[in-house]
GROMACS .gro file of C-alpha atoms in nm:
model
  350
    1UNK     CA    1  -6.656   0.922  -2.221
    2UNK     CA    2  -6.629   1.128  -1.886
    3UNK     CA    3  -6.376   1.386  -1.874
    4UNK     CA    4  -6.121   1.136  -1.634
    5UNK     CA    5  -5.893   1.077  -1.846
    6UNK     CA    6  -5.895   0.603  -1.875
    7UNK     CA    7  -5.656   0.516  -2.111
    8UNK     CA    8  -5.792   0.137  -2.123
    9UNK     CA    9  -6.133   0.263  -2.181
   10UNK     CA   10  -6.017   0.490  -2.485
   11UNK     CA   11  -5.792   0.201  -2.577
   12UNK     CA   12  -6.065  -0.027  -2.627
   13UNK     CA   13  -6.261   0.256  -2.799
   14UNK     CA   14  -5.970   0.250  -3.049
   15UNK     CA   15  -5.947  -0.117  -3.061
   16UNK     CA   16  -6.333  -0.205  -3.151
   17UNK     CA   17  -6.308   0.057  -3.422
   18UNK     CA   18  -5.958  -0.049  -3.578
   19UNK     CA   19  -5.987  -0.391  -3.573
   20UNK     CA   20  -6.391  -0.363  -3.721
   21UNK     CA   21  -6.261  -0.160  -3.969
   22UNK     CA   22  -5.985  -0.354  -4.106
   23UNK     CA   23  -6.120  -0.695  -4.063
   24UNK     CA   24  -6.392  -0.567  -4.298
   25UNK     CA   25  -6.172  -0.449  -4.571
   26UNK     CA   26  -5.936  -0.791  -4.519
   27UNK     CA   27  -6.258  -0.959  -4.602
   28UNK     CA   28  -6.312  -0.752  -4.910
   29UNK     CA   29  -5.943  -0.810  -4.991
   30UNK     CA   30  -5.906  -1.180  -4.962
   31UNK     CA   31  -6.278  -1.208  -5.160
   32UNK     CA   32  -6.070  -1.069  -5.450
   33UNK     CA   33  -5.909  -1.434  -5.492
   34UNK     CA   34  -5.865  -1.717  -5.208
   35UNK     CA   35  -5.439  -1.716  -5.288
   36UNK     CA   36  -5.477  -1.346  -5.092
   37UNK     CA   37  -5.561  -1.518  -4.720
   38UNK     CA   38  -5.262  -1.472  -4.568
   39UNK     CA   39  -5.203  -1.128  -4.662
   40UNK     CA   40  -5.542  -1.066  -4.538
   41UNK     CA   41  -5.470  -1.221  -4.239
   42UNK     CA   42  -5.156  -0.969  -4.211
   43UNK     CA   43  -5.309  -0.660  -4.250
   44UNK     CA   44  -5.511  -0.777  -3.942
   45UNK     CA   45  -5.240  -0.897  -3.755
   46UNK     CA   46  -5.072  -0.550  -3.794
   47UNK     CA   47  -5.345  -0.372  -3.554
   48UNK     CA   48  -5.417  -0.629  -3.330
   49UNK     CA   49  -5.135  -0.437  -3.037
   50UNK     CA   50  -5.070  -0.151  -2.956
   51UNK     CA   51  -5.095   0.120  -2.656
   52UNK     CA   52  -5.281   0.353  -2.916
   53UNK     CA   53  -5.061   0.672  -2.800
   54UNK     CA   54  -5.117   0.841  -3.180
   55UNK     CA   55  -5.517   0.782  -3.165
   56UNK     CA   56  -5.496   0.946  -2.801
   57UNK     CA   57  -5.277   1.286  -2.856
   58UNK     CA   58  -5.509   1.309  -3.145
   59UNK     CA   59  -5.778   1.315  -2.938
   60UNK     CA   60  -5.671   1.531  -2.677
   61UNK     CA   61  -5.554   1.775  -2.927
   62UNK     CA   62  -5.913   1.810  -3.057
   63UNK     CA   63  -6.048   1.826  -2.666
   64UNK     CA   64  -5.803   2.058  -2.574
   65UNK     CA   65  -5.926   2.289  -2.783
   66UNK     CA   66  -6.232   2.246  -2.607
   67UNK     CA   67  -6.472   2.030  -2.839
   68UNK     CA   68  -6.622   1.738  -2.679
   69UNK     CA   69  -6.603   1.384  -2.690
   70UNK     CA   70  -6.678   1.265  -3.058
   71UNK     CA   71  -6.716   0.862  -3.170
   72UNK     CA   72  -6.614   1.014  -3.503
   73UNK     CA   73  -6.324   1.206  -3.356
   74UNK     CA   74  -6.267   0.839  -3.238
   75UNK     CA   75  -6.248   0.697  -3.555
   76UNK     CA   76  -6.041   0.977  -3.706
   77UNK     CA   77  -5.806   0.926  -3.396
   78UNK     CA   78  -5.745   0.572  -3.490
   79UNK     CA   79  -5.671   0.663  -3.815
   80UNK     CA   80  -5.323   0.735  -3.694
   81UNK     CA   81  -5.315   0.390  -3.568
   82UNK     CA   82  -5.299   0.265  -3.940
   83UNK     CA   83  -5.051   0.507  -4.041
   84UNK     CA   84  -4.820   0.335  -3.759
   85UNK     CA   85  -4.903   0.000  -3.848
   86UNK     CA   86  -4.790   0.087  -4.165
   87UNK     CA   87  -4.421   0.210  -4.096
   88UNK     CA   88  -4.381  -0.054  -3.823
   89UNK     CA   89  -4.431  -0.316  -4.135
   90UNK     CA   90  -4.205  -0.108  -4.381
   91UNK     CA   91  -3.950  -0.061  -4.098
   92UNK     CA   92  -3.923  -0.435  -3.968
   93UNK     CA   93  -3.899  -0.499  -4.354
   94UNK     CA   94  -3.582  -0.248  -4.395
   95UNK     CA   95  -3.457  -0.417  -4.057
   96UNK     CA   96  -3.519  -0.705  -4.098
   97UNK     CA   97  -3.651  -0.788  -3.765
   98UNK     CA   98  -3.795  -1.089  -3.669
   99UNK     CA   99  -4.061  -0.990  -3.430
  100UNK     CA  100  -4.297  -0.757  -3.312
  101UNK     CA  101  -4.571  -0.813  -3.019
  102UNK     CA  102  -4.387  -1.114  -2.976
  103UNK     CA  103  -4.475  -1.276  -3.330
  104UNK     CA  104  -4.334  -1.300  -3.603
  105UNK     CA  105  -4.302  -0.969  -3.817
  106UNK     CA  106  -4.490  -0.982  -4.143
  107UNK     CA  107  -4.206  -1.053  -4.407
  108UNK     CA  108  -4.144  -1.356  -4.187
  109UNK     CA  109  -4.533  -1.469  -4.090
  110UNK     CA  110  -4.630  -1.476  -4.470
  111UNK     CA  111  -4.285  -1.643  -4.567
  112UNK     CA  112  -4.441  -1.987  -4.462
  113UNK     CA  113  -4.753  -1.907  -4.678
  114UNK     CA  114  -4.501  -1.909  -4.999
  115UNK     CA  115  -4.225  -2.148  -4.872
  116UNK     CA  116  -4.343  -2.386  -5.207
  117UNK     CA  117  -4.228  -2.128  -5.440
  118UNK     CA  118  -3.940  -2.003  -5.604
  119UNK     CA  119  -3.775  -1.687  -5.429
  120UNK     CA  120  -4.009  -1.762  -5.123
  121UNK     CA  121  -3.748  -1.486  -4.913
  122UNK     CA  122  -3.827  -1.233  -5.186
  123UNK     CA  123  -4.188  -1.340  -5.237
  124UNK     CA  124  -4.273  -1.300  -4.926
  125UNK     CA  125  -4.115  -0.985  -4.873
  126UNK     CA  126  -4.258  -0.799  -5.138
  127UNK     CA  127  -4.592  -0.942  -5.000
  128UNK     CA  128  -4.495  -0.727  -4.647
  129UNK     CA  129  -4.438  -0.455  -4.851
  130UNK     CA  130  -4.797  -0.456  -5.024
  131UNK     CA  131  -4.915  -0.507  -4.659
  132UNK     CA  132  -4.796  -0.149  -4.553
  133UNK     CA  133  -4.874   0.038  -4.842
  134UNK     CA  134  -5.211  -0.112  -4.810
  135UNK     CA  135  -5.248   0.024  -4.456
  136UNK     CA  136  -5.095   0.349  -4.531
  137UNK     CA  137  -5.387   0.383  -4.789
  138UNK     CA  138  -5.672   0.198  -4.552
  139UNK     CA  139  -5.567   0.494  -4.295
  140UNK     CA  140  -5.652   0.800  -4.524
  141UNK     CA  141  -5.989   0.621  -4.587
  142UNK     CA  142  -6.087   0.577  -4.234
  143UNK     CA  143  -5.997   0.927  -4.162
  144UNK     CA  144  -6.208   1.063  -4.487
  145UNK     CA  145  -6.539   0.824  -4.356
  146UNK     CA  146  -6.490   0.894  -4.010
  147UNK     CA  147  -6.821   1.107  -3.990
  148UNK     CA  148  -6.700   1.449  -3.930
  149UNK     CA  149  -6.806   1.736  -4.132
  150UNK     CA  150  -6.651   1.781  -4.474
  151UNK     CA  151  -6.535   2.170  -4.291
  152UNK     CA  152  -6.359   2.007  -4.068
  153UNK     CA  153  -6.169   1.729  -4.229
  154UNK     CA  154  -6.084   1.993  -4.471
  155UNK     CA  155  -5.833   2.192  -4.213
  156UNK     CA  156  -5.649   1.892  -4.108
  157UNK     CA  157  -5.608   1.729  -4.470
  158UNK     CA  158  -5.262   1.932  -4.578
  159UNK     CA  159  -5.126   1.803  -4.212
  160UNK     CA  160  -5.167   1.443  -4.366
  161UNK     CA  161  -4.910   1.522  -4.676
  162UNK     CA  162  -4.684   1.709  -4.410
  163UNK     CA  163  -4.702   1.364  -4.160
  164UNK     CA  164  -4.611   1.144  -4.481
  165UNK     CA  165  -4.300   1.372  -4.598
  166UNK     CA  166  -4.152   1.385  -4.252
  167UNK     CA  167  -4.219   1.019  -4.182
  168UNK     CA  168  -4.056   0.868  -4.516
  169UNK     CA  169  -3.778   1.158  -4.502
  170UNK     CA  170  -3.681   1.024  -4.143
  171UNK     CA  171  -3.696   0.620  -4.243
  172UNK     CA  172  -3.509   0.764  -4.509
  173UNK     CA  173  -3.247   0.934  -4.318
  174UNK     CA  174  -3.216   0.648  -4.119
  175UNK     CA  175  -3.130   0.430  -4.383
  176UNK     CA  176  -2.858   0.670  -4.534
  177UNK     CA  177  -2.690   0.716  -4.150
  178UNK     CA  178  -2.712   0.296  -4.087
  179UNK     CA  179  -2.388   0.200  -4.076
  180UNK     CA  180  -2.194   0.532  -4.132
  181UNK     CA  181  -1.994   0.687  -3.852
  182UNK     CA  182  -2.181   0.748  -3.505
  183UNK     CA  183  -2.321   1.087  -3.449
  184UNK     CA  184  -2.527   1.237  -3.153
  185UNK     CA  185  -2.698   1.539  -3.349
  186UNK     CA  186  -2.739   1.307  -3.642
  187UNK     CA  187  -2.913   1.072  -3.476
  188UNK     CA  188  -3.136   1.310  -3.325
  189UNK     CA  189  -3.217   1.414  -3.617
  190UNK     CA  190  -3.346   1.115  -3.737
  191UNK     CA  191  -3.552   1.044  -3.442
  192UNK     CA  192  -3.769   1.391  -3.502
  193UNK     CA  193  -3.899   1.262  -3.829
  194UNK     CA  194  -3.862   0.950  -3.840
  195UNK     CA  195  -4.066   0.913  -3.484
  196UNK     CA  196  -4.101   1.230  -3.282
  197UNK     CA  197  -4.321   1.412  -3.551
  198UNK     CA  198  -4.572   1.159  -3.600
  199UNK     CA  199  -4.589   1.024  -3.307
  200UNK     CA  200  -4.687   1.299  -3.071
  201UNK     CA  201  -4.695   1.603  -3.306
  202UNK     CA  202  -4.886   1.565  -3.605
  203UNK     CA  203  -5.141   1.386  -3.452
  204UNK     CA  204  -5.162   1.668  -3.168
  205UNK     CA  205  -5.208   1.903  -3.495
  206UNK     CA  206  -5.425   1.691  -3.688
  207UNK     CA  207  -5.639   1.701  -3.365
  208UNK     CA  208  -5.589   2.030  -3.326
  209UNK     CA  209  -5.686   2.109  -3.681
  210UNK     CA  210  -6.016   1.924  -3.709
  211UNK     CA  211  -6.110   2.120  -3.417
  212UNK     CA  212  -6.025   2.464  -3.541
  213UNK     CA  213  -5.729   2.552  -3.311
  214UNK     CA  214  -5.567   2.852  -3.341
  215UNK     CA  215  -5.212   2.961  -3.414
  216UNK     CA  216  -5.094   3.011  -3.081
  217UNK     CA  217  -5.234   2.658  -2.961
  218UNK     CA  218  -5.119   2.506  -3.255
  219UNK     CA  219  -4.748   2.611  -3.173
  220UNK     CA  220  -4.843   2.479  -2.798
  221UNK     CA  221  -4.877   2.156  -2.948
  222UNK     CA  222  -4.507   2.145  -3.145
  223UNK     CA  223  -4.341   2.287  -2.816
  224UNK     CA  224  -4.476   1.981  -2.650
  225UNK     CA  225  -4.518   1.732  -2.918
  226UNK     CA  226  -4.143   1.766  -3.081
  227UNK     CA  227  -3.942   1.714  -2.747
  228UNK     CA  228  -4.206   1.452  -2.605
  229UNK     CA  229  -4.173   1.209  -2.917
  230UNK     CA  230  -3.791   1.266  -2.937
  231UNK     CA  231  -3.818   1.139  -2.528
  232UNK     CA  232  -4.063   0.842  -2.701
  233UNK     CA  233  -3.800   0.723  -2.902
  234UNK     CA  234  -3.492   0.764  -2.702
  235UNK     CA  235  -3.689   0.542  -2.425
  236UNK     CA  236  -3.749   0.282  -2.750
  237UNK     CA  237  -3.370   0.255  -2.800
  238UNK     CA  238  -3.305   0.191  -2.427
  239UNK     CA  239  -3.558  -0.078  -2.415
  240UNK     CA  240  -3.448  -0.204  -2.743
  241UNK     CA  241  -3.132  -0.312  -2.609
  242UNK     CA  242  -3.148  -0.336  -2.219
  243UNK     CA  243  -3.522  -0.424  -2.214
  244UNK     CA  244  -3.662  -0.809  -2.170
  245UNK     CA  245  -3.802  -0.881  -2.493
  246UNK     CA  246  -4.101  -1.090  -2.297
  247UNK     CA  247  -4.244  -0.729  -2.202
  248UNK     CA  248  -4.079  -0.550  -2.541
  249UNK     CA  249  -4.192  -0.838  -2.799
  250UNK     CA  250  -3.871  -0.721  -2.982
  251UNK     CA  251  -3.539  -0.901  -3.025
  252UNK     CA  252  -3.305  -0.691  -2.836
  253UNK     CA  253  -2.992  -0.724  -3.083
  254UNK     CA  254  -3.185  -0.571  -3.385
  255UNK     CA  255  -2.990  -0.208  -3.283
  256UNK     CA  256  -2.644  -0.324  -3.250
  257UNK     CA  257  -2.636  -0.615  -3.563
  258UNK     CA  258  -2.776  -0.343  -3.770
  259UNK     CA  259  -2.580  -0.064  -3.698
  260UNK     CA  260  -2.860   0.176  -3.657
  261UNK     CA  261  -2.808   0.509  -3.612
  262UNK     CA  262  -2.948   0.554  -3.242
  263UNK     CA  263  -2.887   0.810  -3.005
  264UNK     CA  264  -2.744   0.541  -2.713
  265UNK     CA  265  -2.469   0.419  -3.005
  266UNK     CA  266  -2.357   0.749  -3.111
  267UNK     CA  267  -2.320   0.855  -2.732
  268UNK     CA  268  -2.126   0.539  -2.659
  269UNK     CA  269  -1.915   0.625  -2.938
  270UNK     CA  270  -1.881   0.980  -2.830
  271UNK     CA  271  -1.793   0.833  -2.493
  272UNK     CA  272  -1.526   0.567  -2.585
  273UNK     CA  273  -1.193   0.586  -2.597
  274UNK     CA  274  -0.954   0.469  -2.892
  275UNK     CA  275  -0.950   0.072  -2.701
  276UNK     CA  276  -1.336   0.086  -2.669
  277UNK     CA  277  -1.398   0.217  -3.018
  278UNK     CA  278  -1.177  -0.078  -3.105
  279UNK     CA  279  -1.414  -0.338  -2.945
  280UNK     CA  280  -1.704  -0.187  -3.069
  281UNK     CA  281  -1.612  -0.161  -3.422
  282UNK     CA  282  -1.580  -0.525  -3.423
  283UNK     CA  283  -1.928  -0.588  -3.269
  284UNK     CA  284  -2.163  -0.342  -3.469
  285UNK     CA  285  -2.312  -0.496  -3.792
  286UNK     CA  286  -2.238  -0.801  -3.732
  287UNK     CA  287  -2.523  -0.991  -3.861
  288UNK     CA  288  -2.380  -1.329  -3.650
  289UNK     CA  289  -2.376  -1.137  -3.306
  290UNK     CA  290  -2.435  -1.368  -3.029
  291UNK     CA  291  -2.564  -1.339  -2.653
  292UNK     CA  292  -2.185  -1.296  -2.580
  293UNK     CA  293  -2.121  -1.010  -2.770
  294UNK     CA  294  -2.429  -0.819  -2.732
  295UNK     CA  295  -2.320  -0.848  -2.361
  296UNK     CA  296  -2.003  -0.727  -2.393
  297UNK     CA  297  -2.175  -0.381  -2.625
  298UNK     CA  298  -2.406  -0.338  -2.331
  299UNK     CA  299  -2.069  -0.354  -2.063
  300UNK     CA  300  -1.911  -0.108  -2.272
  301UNK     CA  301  -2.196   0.119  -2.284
  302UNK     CA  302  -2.276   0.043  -1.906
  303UNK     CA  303  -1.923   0.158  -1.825
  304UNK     CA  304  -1.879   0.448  -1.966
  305UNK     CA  305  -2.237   0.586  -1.853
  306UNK     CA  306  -2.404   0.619  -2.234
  307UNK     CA  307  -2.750   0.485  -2.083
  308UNK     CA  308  -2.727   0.716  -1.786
  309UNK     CA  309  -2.695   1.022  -2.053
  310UNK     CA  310  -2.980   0.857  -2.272
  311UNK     CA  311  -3.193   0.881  -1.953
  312UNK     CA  312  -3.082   1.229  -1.891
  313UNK     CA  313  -3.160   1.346  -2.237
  314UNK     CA  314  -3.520   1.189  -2.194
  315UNK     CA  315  -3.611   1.359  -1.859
  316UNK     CA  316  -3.463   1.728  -2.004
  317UNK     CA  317  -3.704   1.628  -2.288
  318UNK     CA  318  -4.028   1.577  -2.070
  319UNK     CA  319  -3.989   1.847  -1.881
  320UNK     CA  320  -3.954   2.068  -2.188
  321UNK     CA  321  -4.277   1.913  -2.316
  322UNK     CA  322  -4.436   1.974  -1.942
  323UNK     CA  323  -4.346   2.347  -1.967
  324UNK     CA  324  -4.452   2.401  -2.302
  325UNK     CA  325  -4.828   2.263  -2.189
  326UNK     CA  326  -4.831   2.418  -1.890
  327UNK     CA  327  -4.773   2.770  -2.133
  328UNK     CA  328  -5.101   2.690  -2.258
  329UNK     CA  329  -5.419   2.811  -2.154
  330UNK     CA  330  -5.594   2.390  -2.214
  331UNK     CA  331  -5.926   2.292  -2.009
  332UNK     CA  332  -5.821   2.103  -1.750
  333UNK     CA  333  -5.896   1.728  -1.867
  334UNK     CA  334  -5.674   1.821  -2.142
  335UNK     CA  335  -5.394   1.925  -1.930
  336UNK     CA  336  -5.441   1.632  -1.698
  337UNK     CA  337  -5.471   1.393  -2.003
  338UNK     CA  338  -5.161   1.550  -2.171
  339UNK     CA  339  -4.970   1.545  -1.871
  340UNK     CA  340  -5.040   1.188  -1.816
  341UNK     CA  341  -4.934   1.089  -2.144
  342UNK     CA  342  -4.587   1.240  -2.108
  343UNK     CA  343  -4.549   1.032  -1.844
  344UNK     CA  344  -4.682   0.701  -1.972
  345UNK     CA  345  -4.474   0.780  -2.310
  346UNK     CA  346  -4.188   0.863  -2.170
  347UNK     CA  347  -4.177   0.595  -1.844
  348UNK     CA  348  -4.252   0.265  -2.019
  349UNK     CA  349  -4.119  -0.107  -1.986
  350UNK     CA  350  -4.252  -0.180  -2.377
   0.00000   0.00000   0.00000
């Protein structure tokens, strides 16, 4: 790989490695005992999409330190690929969404594989479940056999307990703050661990890490990763309910029947007065929402300007990330790489 930074050329890097990888331990898996085809089949299903952000700030974080290009830097990259295929099954499980990349979402997909048995709901969601902690575990192996030397995997292996803690805190947090009263710094909150950190941060570190960057780069990385994956997600909320689900692959009322705790709710709220709050109270959670009413949430929020400070907070966020890298003393395909991928994260339609 040149130093011009191709996204769809690292992309595809990514891809051949992920999906050789996994479909090679699905076959091991499903050899165990023919019933265990369709979870097979899941696991995948579950990296067959994806833009491959994680896998690329990993990699940058290890160039920008100024190591070269590395196939097994490649495959440790994509190693955070399989830690996000894992939360995105445990979170459409909590959720209980019904799609993702336009198909159905695991707990759904394998329901039809167990619709003969008793429980076939439950069944097939405890199935989902095994299909995520499966992942989880399939992306500590790639990372260990990704060919670097033992020295090197060896400074990044405490950032992998640090990624899991912060991860599972922030699903966690979310679930406590579904459904309770709206709040702006709350919500934040929850977006820096359950999404911020590991999207952009830990696997800028992890990079980082392998590579033997120092403190002062390290801390580079947080001032840009933290504020850049909070920007990440607050785009994801926007698209989750204003975006076309043909170019999200998401059903757009999965925020506003759930209740979730998202920044562009809790500003809404902040927003509204006592007549608004009034509509809205009636419209969150409810599991029955139709077209009609998610129309008349997105009027609301559309009036009183919520998305308008959603995009606000996003631009004040990648600009803080551009400032922090531009602090940093990063070869300049690293810089240029970086700087693109604020952009691209940040300025998205999916």
């Amino acid at each position: 790989m040149t130093d011009r930074w191709d996204p769809a050329a690292f992309k595809h890097r990514v891809d051949d490695v992920l999906r050789g990888f996994v479909a090679e331990e699905a076959c091991l898996f499903a050899a165990v005992d023919p019933l265990l085809g369709p979870v097979a089949e899941q696991l995948e299903a579950a990296v067959a999409d994806g833009k491959r952000l994680r896998a690329a700030f990993c990699y940058w974080g290890w160039r920008a330190v100024g190591q070269p290009d590395s196939e097994a830097l490649v495959r440790a990259a994509a190693s955070m690929e399989l830690v996000h295929a894992a939360a995105v099954v445990h979170d459409d499980l909590i959720d209980d969404s019904p799609l993702r990349h336009g198909r159905p979402t695991p707990h759904l997909a394998l329901r039809a594989a167990v619709a003969d048995r008793p429980r076939a709901d439950d069944t097939a969601r405890s199935l989902a479940m095994l299909v995520g902690d499966l992942l989880m575990s399939l992306a500590g192996q790639l990372f260990a056999t990704c060919g670097l030397p033992a020295a090197y995997l060896a400074r990044a292996r405490p950032l992998w307990s640090v990624l899991a803690r912060e991860l599972i805190a922030g699903e966690c947090l979310e679930i406590l703050r579904t459904g309770a009263g709206p709040d702006t710094t709350a919500s934040l909150k929850v977006i820096r661990y359950k999404t911020a950190k590991y999207t952009v941060e830990q696997p800028l570190l992890i990079g980082g890490a392998l590579a033997g960057a120092g403190e002062r780069l390290r801390a580079g990385y947080s001032g840009y990763g933290l504020p850049l994956g909070e920007a990440f997600q607050l785009r994801d909320d926007l698209l989750g309910l204003f975006g076309a689900p043909e170019h999200t692959g998401k059903a757009n009322a999965d925020d506003v029947r759930g209740h979730r705790p998202t920044a562009l709710l809790a500003e809404t709220w902040r927003l509204a007065r006592a007549d608004d709050r009034e509509r809205l109270g009636a419209l969150l959670g409810r599991s029955d929402l139709d077209a009609d009413g998610l129309d008349a949430v997105r009027e609301v929020m559309c009036r009183l300007g919520a998305p308008d400070r959603i995009e606000h907070m996003i631009g004040a966020r990648v600009a803080e990330a551009l400032d922090a890298l531009h602090e940093l003393n990063v070869p300049a395909p690293a810089a240029g790489a970086l700087t693109s991928l604020a952009h691209s994260a940040a300025v998205r339609l999916s």
